[in-house]
mmCIF file of C-alpha atoms (C1' of nucleotides) in Angstrom:
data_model
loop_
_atom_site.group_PDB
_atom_site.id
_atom_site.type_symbol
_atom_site.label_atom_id
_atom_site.label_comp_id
_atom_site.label_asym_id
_atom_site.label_seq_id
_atom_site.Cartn_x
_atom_site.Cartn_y
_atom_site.Cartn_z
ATOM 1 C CA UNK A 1 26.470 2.444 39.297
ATOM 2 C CA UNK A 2 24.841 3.993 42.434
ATOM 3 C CA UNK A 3 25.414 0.971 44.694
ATOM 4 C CA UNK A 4 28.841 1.280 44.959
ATOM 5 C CA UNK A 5 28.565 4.947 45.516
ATOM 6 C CA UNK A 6 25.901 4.291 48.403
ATOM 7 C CA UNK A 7 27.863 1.927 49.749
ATOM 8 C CA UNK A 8 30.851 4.469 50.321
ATOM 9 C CA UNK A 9 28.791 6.482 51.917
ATOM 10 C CA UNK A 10 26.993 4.309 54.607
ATOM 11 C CA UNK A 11 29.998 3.208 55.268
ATOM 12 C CA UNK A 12 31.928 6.290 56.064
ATOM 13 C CA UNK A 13 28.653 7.159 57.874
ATOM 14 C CA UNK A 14 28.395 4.209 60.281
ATOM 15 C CA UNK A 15 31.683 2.317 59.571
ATOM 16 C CA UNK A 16 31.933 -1.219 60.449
ATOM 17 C CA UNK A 17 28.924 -3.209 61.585
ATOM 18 C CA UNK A 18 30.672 -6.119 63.058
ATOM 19 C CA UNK A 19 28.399 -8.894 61.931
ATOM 20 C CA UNK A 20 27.064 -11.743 61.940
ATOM 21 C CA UNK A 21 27.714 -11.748 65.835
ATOM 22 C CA UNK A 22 27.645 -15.385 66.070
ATOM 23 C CA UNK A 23 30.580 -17.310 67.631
ATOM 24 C CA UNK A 24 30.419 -20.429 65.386
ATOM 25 C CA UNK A 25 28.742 -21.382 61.843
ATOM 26 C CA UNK A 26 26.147 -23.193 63.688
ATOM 27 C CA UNK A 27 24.917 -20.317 65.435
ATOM 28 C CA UNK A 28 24.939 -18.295 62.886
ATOM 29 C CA UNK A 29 22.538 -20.475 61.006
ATOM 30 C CA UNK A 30 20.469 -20.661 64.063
ATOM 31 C CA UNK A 31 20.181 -16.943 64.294
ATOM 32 C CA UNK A 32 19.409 -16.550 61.044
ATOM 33 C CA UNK A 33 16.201 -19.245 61.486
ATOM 34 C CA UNK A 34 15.380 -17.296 64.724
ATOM 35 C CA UNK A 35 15.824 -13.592 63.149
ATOM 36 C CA UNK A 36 12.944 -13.914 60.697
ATOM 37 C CA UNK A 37 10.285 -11.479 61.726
ATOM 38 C CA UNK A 38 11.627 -10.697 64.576
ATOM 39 C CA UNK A 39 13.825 -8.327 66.687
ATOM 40 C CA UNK A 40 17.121 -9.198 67.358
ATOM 41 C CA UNK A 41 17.012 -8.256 70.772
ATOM 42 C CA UNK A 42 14.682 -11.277 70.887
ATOM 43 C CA UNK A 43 16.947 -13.695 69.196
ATOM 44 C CA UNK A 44 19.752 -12.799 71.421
ATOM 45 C CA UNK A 45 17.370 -13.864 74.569
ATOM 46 C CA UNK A 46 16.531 -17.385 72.826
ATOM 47 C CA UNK A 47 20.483 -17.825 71.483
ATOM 48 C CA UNK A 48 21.402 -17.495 75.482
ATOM 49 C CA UNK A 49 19.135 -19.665 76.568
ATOM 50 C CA UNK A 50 20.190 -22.414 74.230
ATOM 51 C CA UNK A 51 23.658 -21.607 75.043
ATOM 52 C CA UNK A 52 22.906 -22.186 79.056
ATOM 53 C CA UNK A 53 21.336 -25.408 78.236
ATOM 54 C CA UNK A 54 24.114 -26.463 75.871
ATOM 55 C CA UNK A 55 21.366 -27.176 72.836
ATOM 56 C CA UNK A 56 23.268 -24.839 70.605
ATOM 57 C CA UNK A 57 24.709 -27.897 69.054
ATOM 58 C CA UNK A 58 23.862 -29.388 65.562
ATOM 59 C CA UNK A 59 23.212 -32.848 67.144
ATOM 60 C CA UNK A 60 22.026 -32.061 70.209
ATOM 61 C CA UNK A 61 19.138 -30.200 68.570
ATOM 62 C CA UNK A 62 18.736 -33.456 66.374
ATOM 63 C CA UNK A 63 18.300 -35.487 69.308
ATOM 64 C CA UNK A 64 16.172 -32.955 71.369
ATOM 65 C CA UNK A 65 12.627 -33.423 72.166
ATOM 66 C CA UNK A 66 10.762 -30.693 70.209
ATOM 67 C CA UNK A 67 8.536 -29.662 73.277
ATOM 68 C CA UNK A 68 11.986 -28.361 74.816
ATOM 69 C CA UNK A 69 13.556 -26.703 72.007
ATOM 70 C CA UNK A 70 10.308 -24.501 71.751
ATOM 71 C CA UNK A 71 10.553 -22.939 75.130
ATOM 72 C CA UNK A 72 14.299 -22.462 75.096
ATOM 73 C CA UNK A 73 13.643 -20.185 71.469
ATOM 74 C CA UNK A 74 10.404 -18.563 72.961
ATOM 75 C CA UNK A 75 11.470 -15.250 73.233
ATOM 76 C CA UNK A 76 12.254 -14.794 69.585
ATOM 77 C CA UNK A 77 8.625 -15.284 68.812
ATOM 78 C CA UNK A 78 6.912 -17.857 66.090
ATOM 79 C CA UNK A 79 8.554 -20.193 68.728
ATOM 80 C CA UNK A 80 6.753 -23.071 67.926
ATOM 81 C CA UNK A 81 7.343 -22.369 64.058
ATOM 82 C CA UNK A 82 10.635 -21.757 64.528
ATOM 83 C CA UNK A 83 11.766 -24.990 66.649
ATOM 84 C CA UNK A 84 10.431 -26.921 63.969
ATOM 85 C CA UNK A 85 12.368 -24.545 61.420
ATOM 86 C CA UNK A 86 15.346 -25.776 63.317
ATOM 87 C CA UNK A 87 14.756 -29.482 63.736
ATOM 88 C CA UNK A 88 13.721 -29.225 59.307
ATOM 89 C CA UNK A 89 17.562 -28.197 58.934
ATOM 90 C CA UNK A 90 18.818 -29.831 61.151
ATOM 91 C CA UNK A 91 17.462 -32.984 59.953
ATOM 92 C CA UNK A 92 18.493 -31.918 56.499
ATOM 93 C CA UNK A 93 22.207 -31.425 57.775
ATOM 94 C CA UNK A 94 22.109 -35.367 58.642
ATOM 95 C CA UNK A 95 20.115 -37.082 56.609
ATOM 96 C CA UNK A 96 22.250 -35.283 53.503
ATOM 97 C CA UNK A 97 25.718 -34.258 54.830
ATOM 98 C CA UNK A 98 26.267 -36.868 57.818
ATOM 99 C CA UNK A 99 25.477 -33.806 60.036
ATOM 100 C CA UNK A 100 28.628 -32.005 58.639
ATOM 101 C CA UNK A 101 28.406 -28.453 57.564
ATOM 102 C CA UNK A 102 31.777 -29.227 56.382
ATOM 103 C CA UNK A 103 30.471 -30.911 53.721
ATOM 104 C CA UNK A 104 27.315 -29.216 53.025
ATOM 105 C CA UNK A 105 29.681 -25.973 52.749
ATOM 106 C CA UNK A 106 31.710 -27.599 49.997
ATOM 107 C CA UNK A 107 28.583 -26.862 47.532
ATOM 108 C CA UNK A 108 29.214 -24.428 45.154
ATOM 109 C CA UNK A 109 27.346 -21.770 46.578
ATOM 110 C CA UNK A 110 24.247 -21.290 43.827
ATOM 111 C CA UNK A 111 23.594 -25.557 44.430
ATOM 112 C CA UNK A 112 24.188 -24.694 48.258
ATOM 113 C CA UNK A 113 21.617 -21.872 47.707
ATOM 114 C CA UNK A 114 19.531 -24.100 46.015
ATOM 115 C CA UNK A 115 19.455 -27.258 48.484
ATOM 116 C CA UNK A 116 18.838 -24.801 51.937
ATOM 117 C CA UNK A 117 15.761 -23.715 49.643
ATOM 118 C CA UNK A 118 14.455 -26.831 49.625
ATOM 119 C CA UNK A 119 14.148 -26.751 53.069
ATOM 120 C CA UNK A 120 11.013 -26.463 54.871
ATOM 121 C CA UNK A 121 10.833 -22.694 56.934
ATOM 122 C CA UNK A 122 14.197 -21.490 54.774
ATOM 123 C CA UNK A 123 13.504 -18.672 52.219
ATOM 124 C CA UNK A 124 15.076 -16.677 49.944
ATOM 125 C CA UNK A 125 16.940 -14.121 52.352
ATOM 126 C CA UNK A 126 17.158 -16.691 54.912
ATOM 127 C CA UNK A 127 19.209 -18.990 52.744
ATOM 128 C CA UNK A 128 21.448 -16.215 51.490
ATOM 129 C CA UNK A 129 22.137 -15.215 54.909
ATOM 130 C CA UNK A 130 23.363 -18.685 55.620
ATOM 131 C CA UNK A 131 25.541 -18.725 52.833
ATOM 132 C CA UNK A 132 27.346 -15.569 53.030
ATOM 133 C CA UNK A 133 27.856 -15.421 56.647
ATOM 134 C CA UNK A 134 27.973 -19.020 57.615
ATOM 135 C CA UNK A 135 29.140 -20.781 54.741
ATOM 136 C CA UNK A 136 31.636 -16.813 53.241
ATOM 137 C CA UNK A 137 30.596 -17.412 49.647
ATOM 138 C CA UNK A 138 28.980 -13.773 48.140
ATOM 139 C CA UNK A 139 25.617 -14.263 47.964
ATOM 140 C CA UNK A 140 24.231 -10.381 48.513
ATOM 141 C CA UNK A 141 21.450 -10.749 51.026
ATOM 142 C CA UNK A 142 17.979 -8.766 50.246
ATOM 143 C CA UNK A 143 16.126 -8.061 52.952
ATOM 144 C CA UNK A 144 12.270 -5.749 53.395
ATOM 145 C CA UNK A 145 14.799 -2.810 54.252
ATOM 146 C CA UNK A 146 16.742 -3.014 51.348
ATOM 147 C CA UNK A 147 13.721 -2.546 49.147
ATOM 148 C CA UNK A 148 12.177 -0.216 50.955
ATOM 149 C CA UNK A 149 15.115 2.207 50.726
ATOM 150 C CA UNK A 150 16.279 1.663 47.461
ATOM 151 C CA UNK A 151 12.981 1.931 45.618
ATOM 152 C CA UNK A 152 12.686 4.704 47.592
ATOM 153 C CA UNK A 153 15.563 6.331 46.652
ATOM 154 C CA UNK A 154 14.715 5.773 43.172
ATOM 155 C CA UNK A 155 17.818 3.151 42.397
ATOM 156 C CA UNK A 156 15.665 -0.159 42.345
ATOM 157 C CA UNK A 157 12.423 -0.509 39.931
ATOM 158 C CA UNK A 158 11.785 -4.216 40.658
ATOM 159 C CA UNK A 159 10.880 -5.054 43.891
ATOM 160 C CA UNK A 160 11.159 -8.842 43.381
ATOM 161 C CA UNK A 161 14.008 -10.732 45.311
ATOM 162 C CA UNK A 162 15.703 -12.549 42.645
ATOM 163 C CA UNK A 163 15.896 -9.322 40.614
ATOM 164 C CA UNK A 164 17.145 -7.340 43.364
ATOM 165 C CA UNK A 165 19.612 -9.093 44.149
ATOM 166 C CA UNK A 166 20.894 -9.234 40.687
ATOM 167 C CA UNK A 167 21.269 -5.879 40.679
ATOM 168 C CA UNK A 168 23.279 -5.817 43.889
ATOM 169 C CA UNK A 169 25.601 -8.323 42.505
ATOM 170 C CA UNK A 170 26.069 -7.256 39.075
ATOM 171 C CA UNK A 171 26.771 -3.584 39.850
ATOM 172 C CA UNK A 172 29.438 -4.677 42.340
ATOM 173 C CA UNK A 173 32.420 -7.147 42.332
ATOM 174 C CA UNK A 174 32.077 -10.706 44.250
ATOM 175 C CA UNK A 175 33.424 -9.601 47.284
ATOM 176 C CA UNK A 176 32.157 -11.540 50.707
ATOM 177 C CA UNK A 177 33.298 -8.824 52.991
ATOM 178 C CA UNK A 178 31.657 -6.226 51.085
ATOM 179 C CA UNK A 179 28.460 -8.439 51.374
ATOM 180 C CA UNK A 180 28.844 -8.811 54.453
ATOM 181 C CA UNK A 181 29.008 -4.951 55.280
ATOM 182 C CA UNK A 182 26.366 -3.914 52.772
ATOM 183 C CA UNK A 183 23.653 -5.782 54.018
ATOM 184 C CA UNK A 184 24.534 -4.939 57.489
ATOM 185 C CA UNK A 185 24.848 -1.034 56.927
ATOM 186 C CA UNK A 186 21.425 -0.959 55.150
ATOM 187 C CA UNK A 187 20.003 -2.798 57.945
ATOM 188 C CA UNK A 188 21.423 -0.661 60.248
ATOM 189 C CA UNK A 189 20.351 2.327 58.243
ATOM 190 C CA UNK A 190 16.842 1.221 58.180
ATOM 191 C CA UNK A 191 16.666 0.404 61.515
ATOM 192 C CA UNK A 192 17.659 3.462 62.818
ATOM 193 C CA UNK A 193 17.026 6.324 60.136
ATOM 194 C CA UNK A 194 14.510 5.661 57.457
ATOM 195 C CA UNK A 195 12.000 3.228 59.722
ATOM 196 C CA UNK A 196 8.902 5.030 60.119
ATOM 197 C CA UNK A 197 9.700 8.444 59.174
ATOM 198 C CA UNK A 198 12.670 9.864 56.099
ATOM 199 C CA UNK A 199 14.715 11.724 58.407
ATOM 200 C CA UNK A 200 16.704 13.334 55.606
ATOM 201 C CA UNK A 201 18.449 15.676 57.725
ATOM 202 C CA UNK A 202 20.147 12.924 59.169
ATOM 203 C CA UNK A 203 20.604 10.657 56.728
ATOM 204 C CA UNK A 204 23.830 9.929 55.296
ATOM 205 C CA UNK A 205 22.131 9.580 51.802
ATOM 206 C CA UNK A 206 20.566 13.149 51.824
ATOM 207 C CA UNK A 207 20.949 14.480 48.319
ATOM 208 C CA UNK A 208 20.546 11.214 46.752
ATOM 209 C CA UNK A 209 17.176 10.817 47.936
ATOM 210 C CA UNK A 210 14.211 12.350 46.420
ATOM 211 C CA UNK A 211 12.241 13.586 49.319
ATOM 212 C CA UNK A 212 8.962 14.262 48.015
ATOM 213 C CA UNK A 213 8.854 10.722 46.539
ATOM 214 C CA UNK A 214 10.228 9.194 50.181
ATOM 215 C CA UNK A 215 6.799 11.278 51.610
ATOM 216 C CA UNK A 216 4.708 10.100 48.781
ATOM 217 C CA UNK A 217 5.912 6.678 49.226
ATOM 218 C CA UNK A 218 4.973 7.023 52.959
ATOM 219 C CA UNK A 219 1.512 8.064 52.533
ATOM 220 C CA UNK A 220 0.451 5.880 50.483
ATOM 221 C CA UNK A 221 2.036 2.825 52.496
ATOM 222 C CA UNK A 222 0.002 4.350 55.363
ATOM 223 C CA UNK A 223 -3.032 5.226 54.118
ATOM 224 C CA UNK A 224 -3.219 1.898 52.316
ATOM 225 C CA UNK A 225 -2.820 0.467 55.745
ATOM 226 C CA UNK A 226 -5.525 2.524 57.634
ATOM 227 C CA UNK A 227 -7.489 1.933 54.941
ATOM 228 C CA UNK A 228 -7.095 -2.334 55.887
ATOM 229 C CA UNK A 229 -7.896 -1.730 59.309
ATOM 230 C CA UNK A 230 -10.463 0.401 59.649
ATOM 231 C CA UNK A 231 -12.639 -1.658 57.456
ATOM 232 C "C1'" DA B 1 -3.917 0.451 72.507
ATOM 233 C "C1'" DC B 2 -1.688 0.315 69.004
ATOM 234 C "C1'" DC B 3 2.787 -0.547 65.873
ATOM 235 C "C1'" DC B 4 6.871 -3.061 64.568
ATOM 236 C "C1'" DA B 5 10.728 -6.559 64.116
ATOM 237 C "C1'" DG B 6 17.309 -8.597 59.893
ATOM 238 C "C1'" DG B 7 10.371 -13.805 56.864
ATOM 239 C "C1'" DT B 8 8.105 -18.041 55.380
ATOM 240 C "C1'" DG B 9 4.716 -21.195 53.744
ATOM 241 C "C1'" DG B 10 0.031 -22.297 52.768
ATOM 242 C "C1'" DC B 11 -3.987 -21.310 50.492
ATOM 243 C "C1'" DC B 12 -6.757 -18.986 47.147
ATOM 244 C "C1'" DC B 13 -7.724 -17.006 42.715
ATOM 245 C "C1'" DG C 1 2.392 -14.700 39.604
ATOM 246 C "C1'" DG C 2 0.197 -11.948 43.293
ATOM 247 C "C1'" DG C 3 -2.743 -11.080 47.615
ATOM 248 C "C1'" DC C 4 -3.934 -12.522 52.150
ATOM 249 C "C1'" DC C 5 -3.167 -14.851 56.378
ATOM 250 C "C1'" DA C 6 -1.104 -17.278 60.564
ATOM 251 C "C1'" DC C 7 2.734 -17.578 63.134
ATOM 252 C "C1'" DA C 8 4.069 -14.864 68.738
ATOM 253 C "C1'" DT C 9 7.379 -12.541 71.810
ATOM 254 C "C1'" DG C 10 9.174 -8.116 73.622
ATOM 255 C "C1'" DG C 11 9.981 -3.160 73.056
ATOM 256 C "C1'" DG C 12 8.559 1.623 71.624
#
DNA sequence: ACCCAGGTGGCCC
DNA sequence: GGGCCACATGGG
């Protein structure tokens, strides 16, 4: 009942967020690989290099020696991880699906879901991303943002993915666009609003959020921190 | 000198 | 099923 309502509102706030920036389904796959845990700043700097060296090709990464593909993705960090994330789906893509995203995309999307799952370095938000902005079927995207700010805001009791993002997609109709947007404007919001501090002044969600719980919330994340470190 | 970023898998209990 | 850890670069 709220998530529509939310949704209205972060998107009056910020408007359109324009994503996934990538030119082609292949490199929006790629960024999503390259995105995990890091900024996307970062990702941008690895995309363009693999762009300049004309790797940011399905089988050209097949076929590339996996020394090189590590220092053209360096600058999104976990390079060496995330080369071999790349050369895992890629490999997938053409041992499966003749190297055709074609036909991979002609899985309904839960089995599509399912069989990017099985591969090695693709996770739950990873594989969603894949198939609502690569593949356009609605799968709502979850991400540490979205949990943060909607438990915070009192909307979300579970914090496990699965259930979360039943509760996105049951509360609002199967709409790719507004997947798209929703998981972009609550990135955006967390990135540049309700990161380290509840600016509630600013917030487009102010009156919806319960401040003293947002502070609560905060303390306790921090002090359970300090509390790891200083040990 | 910290902290954090559009996570994931492996290992342990 | 949950808690920890490694993975690593670049920016605040």
């Amino acid at each position: 009942m709220k998530f529509a309502e939310i949704y209205e509102r972060l998107f009056d706030e910020f408007g359109e967020q324009h994503w996934w920036p990538g030119e082609t389904e292949f490199e929006v796959i790629v960024g999503a690989i390259l995105t995990q845990q890091a900024s996307w700043k970062n990702v941008e700097a690895a995309i363009k290099n693999l762009k300049k060296n004309k790797v940011l090709d399905e089988r050209i990464i097949y076929n590339i020696e996996l020394k090189k593909l590590e220092e053209l993705v360096k600058p999104s960090g976990f390079y060496r991880i995330k080369a071999k994330r790349l050369k895992n789906f890629v490999n997938f893509l053409f041992e499966k699906y003749d190297g055709s995203l074609e036909k991979l995309f002609k899985l309904e999307k839960n089995e599509l879901r399912k069989v990017l799952l099985s591969v090695n370095g693709i996770g739950k938000e990873t594989a969603d991303s894949i198939v609502l902005y690569a593949a356009n079927k609605p799968s709502f995207v979850i991400d540490a943002y979205t949990i943060r700010i909607f438990t915070r805001l009192g909307v979300l009791k579970e914090k496990e993915y699965d259930k979360v993002k039943a509760a996105f997609e049951n509360s609002l109709p199967q709409d790719v666009q507004l997947y798209k947007e929703y998981h972009a404007l609550i990135v955006h919001l967390g990135k540049n609003i309700c990161k380290t501090k509840p600016l509630c002044g600013m917030c487009p969600l102010k009156g919806m959020c319960e401040y003293a719980a947002v502070n609560n919330n905060h303390t306790k994340e921090k002090s359970k921190r300090n509390e790891k470190r200083f040990k």
